[in-house]
CSV table of C-alpha atoms and ligand atoms in Angstrom, one decimal:
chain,number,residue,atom,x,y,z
A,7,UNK,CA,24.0,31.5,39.6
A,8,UNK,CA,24.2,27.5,40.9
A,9,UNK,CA,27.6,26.4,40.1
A,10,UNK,CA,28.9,22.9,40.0
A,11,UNK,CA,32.5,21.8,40.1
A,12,UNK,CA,33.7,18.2,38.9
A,13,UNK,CA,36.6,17.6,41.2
A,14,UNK,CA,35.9,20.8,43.7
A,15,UNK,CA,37.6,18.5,47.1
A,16,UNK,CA,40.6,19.1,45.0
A,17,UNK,CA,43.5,21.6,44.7
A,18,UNK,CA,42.2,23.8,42.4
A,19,UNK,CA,38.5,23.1,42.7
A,20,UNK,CA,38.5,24.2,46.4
A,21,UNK,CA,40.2,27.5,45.4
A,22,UNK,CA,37.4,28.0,42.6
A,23,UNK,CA,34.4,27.0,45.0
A,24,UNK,CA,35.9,29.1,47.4
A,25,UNK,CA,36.0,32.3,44.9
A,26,UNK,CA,32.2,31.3,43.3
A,27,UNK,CA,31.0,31.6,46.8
A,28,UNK,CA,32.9,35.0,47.5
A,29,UNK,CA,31.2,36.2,44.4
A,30,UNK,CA,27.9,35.2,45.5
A,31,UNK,CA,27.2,32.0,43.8
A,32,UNK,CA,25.7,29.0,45.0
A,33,UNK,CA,28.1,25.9,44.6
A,34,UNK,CA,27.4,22.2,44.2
A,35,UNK,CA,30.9,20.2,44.9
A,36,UNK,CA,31.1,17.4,43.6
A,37,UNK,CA,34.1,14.6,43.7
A,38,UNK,CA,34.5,10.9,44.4
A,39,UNK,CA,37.4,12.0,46.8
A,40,UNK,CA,40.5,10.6,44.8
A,41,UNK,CA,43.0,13.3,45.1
A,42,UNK,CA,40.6,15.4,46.7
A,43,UNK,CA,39.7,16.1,50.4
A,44,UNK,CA,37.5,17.1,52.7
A,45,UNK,CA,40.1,18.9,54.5
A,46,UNK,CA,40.1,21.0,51.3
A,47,UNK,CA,36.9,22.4,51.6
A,48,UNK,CA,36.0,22.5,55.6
A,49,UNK,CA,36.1,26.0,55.8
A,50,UNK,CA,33.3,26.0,53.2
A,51,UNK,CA,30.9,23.8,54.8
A,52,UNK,CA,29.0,26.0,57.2
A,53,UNK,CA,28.1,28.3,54.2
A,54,UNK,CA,24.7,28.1,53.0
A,55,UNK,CA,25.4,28.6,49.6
A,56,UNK,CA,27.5,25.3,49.6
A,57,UNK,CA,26.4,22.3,48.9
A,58,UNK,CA,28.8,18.4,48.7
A,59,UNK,CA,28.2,15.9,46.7
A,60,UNK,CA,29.7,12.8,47.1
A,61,UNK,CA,29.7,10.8,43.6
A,62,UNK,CA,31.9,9.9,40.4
A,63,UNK,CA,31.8,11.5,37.0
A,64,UNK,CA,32.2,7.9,35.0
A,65,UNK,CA,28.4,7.9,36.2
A,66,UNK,CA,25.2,10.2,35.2
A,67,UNK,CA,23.8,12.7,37.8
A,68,UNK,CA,21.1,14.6,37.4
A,69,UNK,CA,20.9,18.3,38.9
A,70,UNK,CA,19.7,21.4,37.8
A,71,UNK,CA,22.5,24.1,37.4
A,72,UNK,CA,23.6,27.1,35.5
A,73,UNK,CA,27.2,26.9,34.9
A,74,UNK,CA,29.6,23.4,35.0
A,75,UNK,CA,33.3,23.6,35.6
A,76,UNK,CA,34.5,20.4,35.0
A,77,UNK,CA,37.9,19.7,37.1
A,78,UNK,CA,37.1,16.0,37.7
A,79,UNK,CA,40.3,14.0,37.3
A,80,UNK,CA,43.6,13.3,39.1
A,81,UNK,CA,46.6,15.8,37.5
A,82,UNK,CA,49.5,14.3,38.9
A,83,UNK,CA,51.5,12.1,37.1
A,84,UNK,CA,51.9,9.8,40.4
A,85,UNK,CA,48.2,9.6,40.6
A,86,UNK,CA,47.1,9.4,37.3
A,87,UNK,CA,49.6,6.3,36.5
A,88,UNK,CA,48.1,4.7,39.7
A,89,UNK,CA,45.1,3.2,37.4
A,90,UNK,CA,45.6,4.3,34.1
A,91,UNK,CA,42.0,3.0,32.8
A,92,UNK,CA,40.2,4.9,35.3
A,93,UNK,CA,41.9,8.3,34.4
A,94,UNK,CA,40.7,8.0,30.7
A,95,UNK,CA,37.2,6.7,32.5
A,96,UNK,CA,37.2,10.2,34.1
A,97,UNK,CA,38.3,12.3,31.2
A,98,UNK,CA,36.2,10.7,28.8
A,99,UNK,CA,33.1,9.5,30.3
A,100,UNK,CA,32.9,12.6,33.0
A,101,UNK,CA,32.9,14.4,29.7
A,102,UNK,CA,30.1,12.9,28.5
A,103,UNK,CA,28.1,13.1,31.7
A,104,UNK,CA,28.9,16.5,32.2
A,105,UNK,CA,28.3,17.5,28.6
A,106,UNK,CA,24.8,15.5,28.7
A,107,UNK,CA,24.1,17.4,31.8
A,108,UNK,CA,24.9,20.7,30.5
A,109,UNK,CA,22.9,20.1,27.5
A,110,UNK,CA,19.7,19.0,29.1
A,111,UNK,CA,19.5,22.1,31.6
A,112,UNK,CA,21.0,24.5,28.9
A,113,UNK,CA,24.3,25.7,31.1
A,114,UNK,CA,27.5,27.1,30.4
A,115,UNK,CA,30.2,24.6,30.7
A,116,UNK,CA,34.0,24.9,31.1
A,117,UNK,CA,36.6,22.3,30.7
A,118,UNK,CA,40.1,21.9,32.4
A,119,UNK,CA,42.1,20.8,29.7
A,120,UNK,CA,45.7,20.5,29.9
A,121,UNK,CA,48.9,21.7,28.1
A,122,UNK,CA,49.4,17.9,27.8
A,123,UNK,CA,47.5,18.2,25.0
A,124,UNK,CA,50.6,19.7,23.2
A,125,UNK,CA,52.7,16.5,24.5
A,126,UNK,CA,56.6,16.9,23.9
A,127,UNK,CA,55.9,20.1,21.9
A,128,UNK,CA,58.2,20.3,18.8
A,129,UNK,CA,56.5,24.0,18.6
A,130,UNK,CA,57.7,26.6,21.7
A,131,UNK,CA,56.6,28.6,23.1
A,132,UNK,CA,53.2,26.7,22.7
A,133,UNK,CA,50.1,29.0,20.9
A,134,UNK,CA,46.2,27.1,20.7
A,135,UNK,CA,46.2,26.1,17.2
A,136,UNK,CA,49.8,24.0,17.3
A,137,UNK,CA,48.1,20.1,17.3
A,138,UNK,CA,50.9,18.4,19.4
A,139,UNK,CA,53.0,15.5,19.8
A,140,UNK,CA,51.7,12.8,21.7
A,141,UNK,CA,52.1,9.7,22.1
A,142,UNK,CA,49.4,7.4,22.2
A,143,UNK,CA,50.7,4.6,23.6
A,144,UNK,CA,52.9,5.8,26.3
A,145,UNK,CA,52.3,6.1,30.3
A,146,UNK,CA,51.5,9.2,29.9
A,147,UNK,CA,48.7,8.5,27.3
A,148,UNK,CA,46.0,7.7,29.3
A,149,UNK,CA,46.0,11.8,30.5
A,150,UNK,CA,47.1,13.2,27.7
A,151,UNK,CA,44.7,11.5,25.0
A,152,UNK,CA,41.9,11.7,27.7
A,153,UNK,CA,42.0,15.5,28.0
A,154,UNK,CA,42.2,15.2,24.3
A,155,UNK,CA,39.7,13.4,23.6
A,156,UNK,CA,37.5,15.5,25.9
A,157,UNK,CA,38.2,18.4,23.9
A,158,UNK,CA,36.5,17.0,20.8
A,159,UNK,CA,33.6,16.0,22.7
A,160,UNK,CA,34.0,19.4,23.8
A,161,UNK,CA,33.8,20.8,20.0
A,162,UNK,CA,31.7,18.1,18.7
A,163,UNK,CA,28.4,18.7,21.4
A,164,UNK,CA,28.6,22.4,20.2
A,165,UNK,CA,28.7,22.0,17.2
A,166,UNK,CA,26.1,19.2,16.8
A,167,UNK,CA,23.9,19.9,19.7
A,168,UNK,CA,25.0,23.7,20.2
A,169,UNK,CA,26.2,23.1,23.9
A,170,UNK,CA,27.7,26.4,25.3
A,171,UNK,CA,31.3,25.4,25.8
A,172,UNK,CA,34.6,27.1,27.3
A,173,UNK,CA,37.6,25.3,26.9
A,174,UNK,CA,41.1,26.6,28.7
A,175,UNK,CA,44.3,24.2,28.5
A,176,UNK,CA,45.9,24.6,32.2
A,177,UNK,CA,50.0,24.8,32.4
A,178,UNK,CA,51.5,23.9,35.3
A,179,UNK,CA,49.8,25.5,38.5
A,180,UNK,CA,51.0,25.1,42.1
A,181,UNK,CA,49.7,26.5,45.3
A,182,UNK,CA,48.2,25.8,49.0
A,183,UNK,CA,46.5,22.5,49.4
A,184,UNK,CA,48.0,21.1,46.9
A,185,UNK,CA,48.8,17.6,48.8
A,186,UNK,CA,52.0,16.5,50.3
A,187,UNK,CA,52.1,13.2,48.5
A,188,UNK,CA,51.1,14.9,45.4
A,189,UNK,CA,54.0,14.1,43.7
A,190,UNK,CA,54.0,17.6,41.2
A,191,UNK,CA,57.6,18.6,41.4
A,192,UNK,CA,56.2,21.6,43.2
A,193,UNK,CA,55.1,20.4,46.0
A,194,UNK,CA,57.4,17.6,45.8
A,195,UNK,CA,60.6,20.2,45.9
A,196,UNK,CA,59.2,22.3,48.9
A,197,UNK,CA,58.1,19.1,51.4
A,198,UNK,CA,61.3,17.4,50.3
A,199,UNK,CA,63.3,20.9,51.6
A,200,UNK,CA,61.4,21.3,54.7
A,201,UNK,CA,62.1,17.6,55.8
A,202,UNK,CA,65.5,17.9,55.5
A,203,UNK,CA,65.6,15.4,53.0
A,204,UNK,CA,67.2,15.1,49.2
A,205,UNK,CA,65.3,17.1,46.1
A,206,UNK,CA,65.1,14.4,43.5
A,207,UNK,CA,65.4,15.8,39.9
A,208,UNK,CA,64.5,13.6,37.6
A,209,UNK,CA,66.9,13.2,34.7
A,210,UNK,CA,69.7,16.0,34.4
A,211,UNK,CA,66.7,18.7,35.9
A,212,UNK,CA,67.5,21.0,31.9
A,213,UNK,CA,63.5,20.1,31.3
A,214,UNK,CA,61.6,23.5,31.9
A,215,UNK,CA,58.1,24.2,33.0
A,216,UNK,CA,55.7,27.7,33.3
A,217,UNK,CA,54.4,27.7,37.0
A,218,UNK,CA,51.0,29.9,37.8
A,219,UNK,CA,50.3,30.7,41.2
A,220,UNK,CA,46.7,28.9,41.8
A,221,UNK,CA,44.9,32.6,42.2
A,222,UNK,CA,45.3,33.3,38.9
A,223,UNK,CA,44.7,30.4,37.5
A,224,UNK,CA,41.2,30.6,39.4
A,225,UNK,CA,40.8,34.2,38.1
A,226,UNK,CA,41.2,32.6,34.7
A,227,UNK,CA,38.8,30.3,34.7
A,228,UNK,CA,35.9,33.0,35.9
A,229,UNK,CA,36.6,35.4,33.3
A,230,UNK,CA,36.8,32.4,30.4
A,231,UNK,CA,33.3,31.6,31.6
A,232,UNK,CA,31.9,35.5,32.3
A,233,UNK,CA,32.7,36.1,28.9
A,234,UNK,CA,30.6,35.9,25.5
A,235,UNK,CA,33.3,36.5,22.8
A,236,UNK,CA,35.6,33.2,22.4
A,237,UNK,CA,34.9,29.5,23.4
A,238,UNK,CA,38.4,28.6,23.4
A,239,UNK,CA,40.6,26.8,24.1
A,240,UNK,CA,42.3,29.4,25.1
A,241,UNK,CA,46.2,28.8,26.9
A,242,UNK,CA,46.4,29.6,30.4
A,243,UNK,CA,49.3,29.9,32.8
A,244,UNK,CA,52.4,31.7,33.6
A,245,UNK,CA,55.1,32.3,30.8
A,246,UNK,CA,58.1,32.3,33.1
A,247,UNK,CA,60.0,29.6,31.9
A,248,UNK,CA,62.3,27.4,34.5
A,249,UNK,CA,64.2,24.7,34.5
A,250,UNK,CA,63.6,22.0,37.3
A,251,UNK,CA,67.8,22.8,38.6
A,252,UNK,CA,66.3,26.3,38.6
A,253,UNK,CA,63.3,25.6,40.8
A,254,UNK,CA,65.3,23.4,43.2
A,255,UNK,CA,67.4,25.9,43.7
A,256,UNK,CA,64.9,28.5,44.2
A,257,UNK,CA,63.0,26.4,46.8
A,258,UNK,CA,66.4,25.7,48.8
A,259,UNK,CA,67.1,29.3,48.5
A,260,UNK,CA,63.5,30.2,49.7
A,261,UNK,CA,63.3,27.8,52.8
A,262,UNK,CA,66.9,28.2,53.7
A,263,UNK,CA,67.3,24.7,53.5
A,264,UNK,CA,70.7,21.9,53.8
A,265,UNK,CA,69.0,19.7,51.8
A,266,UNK,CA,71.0,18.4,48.8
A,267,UNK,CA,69.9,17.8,45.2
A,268,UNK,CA,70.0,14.3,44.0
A,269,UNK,CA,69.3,12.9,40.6
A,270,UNK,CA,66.9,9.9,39.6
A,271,UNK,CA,66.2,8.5,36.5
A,272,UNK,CA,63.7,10.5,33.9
A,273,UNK,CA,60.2,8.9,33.3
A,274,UNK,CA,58.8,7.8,30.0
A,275,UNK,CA,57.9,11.1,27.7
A,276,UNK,CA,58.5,13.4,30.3
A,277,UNK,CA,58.4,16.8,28.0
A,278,UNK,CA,61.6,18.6,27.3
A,279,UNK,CA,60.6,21.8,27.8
A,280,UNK,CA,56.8,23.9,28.3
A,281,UNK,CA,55.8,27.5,27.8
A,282,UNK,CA,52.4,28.6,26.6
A,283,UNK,CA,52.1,31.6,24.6
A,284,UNK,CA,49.1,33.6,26.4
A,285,UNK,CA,48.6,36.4,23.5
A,286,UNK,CA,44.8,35.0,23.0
A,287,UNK,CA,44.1,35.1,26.9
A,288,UNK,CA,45.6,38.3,27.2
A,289,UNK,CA,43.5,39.3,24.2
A,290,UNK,CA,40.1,37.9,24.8
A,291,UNK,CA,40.1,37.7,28.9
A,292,UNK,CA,42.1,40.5,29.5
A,293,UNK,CA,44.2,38.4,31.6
A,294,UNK,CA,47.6,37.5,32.4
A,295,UNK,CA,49.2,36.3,35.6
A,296,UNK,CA,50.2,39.0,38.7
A,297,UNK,CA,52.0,36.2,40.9
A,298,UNK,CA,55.6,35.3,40.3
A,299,UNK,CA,57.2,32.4,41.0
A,300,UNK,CA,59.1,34.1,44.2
A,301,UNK,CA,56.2,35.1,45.5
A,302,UNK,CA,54.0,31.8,44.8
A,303,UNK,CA,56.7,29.8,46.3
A,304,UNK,CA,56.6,32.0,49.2
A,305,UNK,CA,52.7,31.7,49.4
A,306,UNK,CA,53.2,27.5,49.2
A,307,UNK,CA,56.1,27.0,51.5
A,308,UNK,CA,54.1,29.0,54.3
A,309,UNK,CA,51.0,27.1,53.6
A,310,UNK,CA,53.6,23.7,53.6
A,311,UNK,CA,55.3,24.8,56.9
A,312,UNK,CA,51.7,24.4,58.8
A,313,UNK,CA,51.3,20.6,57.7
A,314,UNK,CA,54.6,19.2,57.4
B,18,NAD,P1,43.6,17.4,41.9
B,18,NAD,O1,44.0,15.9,41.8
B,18,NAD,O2,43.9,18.1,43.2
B,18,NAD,O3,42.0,17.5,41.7
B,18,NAD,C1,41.3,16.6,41.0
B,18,NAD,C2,40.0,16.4,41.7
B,18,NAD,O4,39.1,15.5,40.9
B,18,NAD,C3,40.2,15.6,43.0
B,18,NAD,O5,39.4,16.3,44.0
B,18,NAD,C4,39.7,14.2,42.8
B,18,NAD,O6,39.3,13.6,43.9
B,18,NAD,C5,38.6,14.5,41.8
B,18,NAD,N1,38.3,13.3,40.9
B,18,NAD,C6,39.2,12.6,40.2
B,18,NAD,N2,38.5,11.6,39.6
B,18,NAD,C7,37.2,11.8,39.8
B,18,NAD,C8,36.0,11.2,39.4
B,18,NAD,N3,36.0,10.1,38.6
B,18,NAD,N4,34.8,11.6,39.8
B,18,NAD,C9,34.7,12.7,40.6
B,18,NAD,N5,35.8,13.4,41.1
B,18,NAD,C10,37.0,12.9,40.6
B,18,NAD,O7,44.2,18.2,40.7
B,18,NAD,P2,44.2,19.7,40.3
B,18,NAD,O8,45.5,20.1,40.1
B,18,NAD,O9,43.3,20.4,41.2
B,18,NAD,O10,43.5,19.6,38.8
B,18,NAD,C11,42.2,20.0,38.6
B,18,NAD,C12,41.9,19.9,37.1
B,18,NAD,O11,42.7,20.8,36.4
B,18,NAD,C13,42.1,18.5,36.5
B,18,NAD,O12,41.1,18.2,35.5
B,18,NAD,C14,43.5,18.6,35.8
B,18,NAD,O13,43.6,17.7,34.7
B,18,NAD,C15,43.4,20.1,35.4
B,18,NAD,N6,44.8,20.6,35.2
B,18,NAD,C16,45.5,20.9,36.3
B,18,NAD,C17,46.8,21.4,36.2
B,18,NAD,C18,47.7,21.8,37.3
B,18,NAD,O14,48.9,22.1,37.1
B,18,NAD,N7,47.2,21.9,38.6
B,18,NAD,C19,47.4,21.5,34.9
B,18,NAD,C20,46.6,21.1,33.8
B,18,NAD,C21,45.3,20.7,34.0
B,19,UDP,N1,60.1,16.3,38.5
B,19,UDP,C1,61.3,16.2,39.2
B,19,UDP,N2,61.3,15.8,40.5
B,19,UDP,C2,60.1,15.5,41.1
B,19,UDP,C3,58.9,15.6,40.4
B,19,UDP,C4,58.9,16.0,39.1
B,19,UDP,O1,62.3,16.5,38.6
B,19,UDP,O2,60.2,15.2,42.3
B,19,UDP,C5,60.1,16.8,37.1
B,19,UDP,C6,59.3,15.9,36.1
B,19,UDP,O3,60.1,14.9,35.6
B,19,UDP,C7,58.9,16.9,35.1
B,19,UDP,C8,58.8,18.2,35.8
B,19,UDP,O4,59.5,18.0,37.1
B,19,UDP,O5,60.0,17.1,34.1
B,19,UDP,C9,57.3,18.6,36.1
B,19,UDP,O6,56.7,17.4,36.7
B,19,UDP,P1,55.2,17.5,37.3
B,19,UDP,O7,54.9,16.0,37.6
B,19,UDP,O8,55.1,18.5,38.3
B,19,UDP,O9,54.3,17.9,36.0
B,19,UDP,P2,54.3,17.6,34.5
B,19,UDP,O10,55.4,16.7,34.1
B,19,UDP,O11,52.9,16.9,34.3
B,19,UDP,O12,54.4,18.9,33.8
């Protein structure tokens, strides 16, 4: 099949190109290079099955594909705060263009949603049909009521124009080439440690997080969109719940650091705590994450050690 992915310079796009190409697939990348970099996806280039495209999902494109993952749009809290009316831009229009696109050439099409969605869940762990609690006017909002507001497209061009739509909400995922000024707390933890310099925890680090290694996250997304049964959204991600003191501790343990943990102030409607309940993707996909968070960390502090 021809593949497209939104956003495939990226962290997790250049893992899924690199899969769709290992399972014979021809891949259109596309990205506008934000977050994303070419870096991510040299090794890719002298495949013939592999195609780049440089361009931005605000605007239409016309190609002819079989299958669209859309992944277009900066994840990172830094970087999506950097210009707040472009990230809804991305969410929102790239959904339109991509759902236009998928609708004139008849293909399958997958969107990366977010547990953001869920905002500062009052419900945990969090299950698909809990609604949320978001705020819609906070820094934050410009992500969070994108992703949402993607979703209903999402819903609203299947049911109306009967687009075939597959929708997963992404928890937190970390891994290789993710980039050093990222500024995920994953990434952000293990650069900090192998630099010698302070962790910073913001607020008193008792906020917890699920972390999925990025190859199952990847194996995720191709068996949402291999199947028949269930358009979602379906949760993915890894239930192991940590708090951040946890994971600072864990990546100082890992890396056999000096460094020493500092505190800064919390930002605006950071969520208090995130765990997605994964009974529907272990269910439907037959799926559930292999990778712990030892061995991911493991994985991303090697892959760190070659660039820092
Ligand atoms: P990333 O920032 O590494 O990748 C995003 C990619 O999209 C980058 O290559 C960037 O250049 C590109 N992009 C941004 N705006 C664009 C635009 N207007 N036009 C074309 N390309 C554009 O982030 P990631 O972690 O790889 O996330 C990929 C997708 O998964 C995103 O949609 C994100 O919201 C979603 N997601 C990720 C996580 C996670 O923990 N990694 C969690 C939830 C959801
Ligand atoms: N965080 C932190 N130190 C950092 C970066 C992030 O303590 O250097 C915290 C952040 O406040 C949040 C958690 O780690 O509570 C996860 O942050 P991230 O930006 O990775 O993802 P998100 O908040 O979108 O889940």
């Amino acid at each position: 099949m021809r593949c497209l992915v939104t956003g495939g310079a990226g962290f997790l796009g250049s893992h899924l190109c690199e899969r769709l190409l290992n399972d014979g697939h021809e891949v259109l990348c596309l990205d506008n290079y934000f977050t994303g970099r070419l870096q991510n996806i040299a090794h890719l280039r002298d495949n013939r099955n592999f195609e780049l495209i440089r361009h931005d999902v605000t605007e239409p494109i016309l190609l002819e594909v079989d299958r669209i993952f859309n992944l277009a749009c900066p994840a990172s809290p830094v970087h999506y705060q950097f210009n707040p009316v472009k990230t809804i831009k991305t969410s929102v229009m790239g959904a339109i263009n991509m759902l236009g696109l998928a609708k004139r050439v008849h293909a399958r099409i997958l969107q990366a949603s977010t547990s953001e969605v869920y905002g500062d869940p009052a419900v945990h762990p969090q299950k698909e049909d809990y609604w949320g609690n978001v705020n819609p006017i906070g820094i934050r909002s410009c992500y969070d009521e994108g992703k949402r507001v993607a979703e209903t497209l999402f819903m609203d061009y299947h049911r109306q124009n009967k687009v075939d739509i597959r929708i997963v909400r992404i928890f937190n995922t970390y891994g290789p080439r993710m980039l050093m000024n990222d500024g995920r707390v994953v990434s952000n933890f293990i650069v900090q440690a192998l630099k010698g310099e302070d962790l910073t925890i913001y607020g008193d680090g008792s906020q917890t997080r699920s972390f999925c290694y990025v190859d199952d996250m990847v194996e995720a997304f191709v068996r949402m969109m291999d199947q028949d049964e269930i358009i979602g959204p379906v949760n993915v991600g890894n239930p192991g719940e940590f708090t951040m003191l946890e994971l600072a501790h864990a990546v100082l343990d890992q890396t056999g650091s000096k460094s020493k943990i500092v505190y800064q102030p919390l930002p605006g409607d950071d969520p208090k705590m995130r765990r997605p309940d994964i009974s529907l993707a272990k269910k439907a996909l037959g799926w559930e994450p292999k990778v712990n968070l030892f061995d991911g960390l493991q994985k991303t502090i090697e892959y760190f050690k070659t660039i820092v």
